Coordinates of C-alpha atoms in Angstrom, one line a residue:
X184 CA 93.1 96.1 62.4
X185 CA 96.2 95.2 60.5
X186 CA 99.0 93.2 62.0
X187 CA 101.4 96.2 61.7
X188 CA 98.9 98.4 63.6
X189 CA 98.5 95.8 66.3
X190 CA 102.3 95.4 66.6
X191 CA 102.7 99.2 66.9
X192 CA 100.0 99.5 69.6
X193 CA 101.6 96.6 71.5
X194 CA 105.1 98.2 71.3
X195 CA 103.6 101.5 72.5
X196 CA 101.9 99.8 75.4
X197 CA 105.1 98.0 76.4
X198 CA 107.1 101.2 76.1
X199 CA 104.7 103.3 78.2
X200 CA 104.4 100.4 80.7
X201 CA 108.2 100.2 81.1
X202 CA 108.4 104.0 81.5
X203 CA 105.8 103.8 84.3
X204 CA 107.6 100.9 86.0
X205 CA 110.8 102.9 85.8
X206 CA 109.3 106.1 87.2
X207 CA 107.7 104.0 90.0
X208 CA 111.0 102.4 90.8
X209 CA 112.7 105.8 90.9
X210 CA 110.1 107.2 93.3
X211 CA 110.0 104.0 95.4
X212 CA 113.8 104.0 95.6
X213 CA 113.4 107.4 97.3
X214 CA 111.8 105.8 100.3
X215 CA 114.6 103.2 100.7
X216 CA 117.7 105.4 100.1
X217 CA 118.3 109.1 99.8
X218 CA 118.1 109.5 96.1
X219 CA 117.7 113.3 96.4
X220 CA 119.6 114.8 93.6
X221 CA 119.3 111.7 91.4
X222 CA 115.5 111.8 90.9
X223 CA 115.5 114.3 88.1
X224 CA 118.4 112.8 86.1
X225 CA 116.9 109.3 86.5
X226 CA 113.5 110.6 85.3
X227 CA 115.3 112.3 82.4
X228 CA 117.0 109.0 81.5
X229 CA 113.7 107.2 81.4
X230 CA 112.1 109.7 79.1
X231 CA 115.2 109.7 76.9
X232 CA 115.1 105.9 76.7
X233 CA 111.4 106.0 75.7
X234 CA 112.2 108.5 73.0
X235 CA 115.0 106.3 71.7
X236 CA 112.7 103.3 71.7
X237 CA 109.7 105.0 70.0
X238 CA 111.7 107.3 67.7
X239 CA 109.4 110.2 68.8
X240 CA 111.0 113.6 69.5
X241 CA 108.3 114.6 72.0
X242 CA 109.8 112.3 74.7
X243 CA 113.1 114.2 74.5
X244 CA 111.5 117.4 75.7
X245 CA 110.9 116.3 79.3
X246 CA 114.2 114.4 79.1
X247 CA 116.1 117.5 78.3
X248 CA 114.3 119.8 80.7
X249 CA 114.6 117.3 83.6
X250 CA 118.2 116.5 82.7
X251 CA 119.2 120.2 82.6
X252 CA 117.4 121.0 85.9
X253 CA 118.9 117.9 87.5
X254 CA 122.4 118.7 86.3
X255 CA 122.1 122.3 87.6
X256 CA 120.8 121.1 91.0
X257 CA 123.7 118.6 91.2
X258 CA 126.4 121.2 90.3
X259 CA 125.0 123.9 92.5
X260 CA 124.8 121.4 95.4
X261 CA 128.1 119.7 95.0
X262 CA 130.5 122.4 93.7
X263 CA 131.8 124.8 96.3
X264 CA 130.7 127.9 94.3
X265 CA 130.3 131.5 95.6
X266 CA 126.6 132.2 95.8
X267 CA 126.9 134.9 93.1
X268 CA 127.9 132.2 90.6
X269 CA 125.2 129.6 91.4
X270 CA 122.6 131.2 89.2
X271 CA 124.9 131.3 86.2
X272 CA 126.0 127.7 86.6
X273 CA 122.3 126.6 87.0
X274 CA 121.2 128.5 83.9
X275 CA 124.1 127.1 81.8
X276 CA 123.1 123.5 83.0
X277 CA 119.5 124.2 82.1
X278 CA 120.6 125.5 78.7
X279 CA 122.5 122.3 78.1
X280 CA 119.4 120.3 78.8
X281 CA 117.5 122.3 76.2
X282 CA 120.3 121.8 73.7
X283 CA 120.1 118.0 74.2
X284 CA 116.5 118.0 72.9
X285 CA 117.4 118.8 69.2
X286 CA 120.5 116.7 69.5
X287 CA 118.7 113.6 70.7
X288 CA 115.9 114.1 68.2
X289 CA 118.4 114.3 65.4
X290 CA 120.1 111.1 66.5
X291 CA 117.1 109.0 67.5
X292 CA 113.8 110.5 66.3
X293 CA 112.0 110.5 63.0
X294 CA 111.5 114.3 63.2
X295 CA 113.9 117.1 63.9
X296 CA 113.2 119.9 66.3
X297 CA 115.1 123.2 66.3
X298 CA 113.1 125.5 68.5
X299 CA 114.7 124.3 71.8
X300 CA 117.8 126.2 70.7
X301 CA 115.9 129.5 71.4
X302 CA 115.4 129.0 75.1
X303 CA 118.8 127.4 75.4
X304 CA 120.4 130.4 73.8
X305 CA 118.6 132.9 76.0
X306 CA 119.5 130.9 79.2
X307 CA 123.1 130.4 78.0
X308 CA 123.6 134.2 77.4
X309 CA 122.0 135.1 80.7
X310 CA 124.0 132.4 82.6
X311 CA 127.2 133.5 81.0
X312 CA 126.6 137.2 81.9
X313 CA 126.0 136.2 85.5
X314 CA 129.3 134.3 85.5
X315 CA 131.1 137.3 84.1
X316 CA 130.3 139.2 87.2
X317 CA 129.7 142.9 87.7
X318 CA 129.9 143.8 84.0
X319 CA 127.5 141.1 83.1
X320 CA 125.1 142.0 85.8
X321 CA 125.2 145.7 84.7
X322 CA 124.3 144.7 81.2
X323 CA 121.4 142.4 82.4
X324 CA 120.1 145.3 84.6
X325 CA 120.1 147.6 81.6
X326 CA 118.5 145.1 79.2
X327 CA 115.8 143.9 81.6
X328 CA 115.2 147.0 83.8
X329 CA 116.2 150.3 82.1
X330 CA 115.4 149.2 78.5
X331 CA 112.6 146.8 79.6
X332 CA 110.0 148.6 77.5
X333 CA 111.9 147.6 74.3
X334 CA 111.2 143.8 74.6
X335 CA 107.4 144.1 74.3
X336 CA 107.9 146.2 71.1
X337 CA 110.3 143.6 69.7
X338 CA 107.8 140.8 70.4
X339 CA 104.9 142.9 68.8
X340 CA 107.1 143.6 65.7
X341 CA 108.0 140.0 65.3
X342 CA 104.3 139.0 65.6
X343 CA 103.2 141.5 63.0
X344 CA 105.9 140.4 60.6
X345 CA 104.9 136.7 61.0
X346 CA 101.3 137.6 60.3
X347 CA 101.9 139.8 57.3
X348 CA 104.7 137.9 55.7
X349 CA 103.7 136.0 52.6
X350 CA 104.4 132.3 52.6
X351 CA 107.5 131.1 50.7
X352 CA 106.8 128.7 47.9

């Protein structure tokens, strides 16, 4: 085994060890004080720090998801919102978490990921329509209930195009 490989393995062991210690401390802290809404953001921070240290984009996926859900939970719990707006605020927060994945990978990782923009966009559109109110809810009802049969056809069409399309050179 080369010295470089040994150093890389040691760095990975230390990084994973520190992440496990951090997660353990977060969970242990929950027994001492009421961490409640801070658990998910703290876990997101740990995953993000591991991703920054290892330069691997995969760590930013749980960081973004946990961060978005944590932010949504905090906002819904702490803001005095009408119940009709809570879902929209939560979805926009969750979308922000998904957007953070490609941003963090572009800044700190050796690879770039773009696919998290897809779920982020879907959640942002739905969350925004919920916040709009009656008009947004009417549109959502039409898209998902009255024209719900269209979505499977769209997915099938995209799948067929991907299979039949010739690769670009």
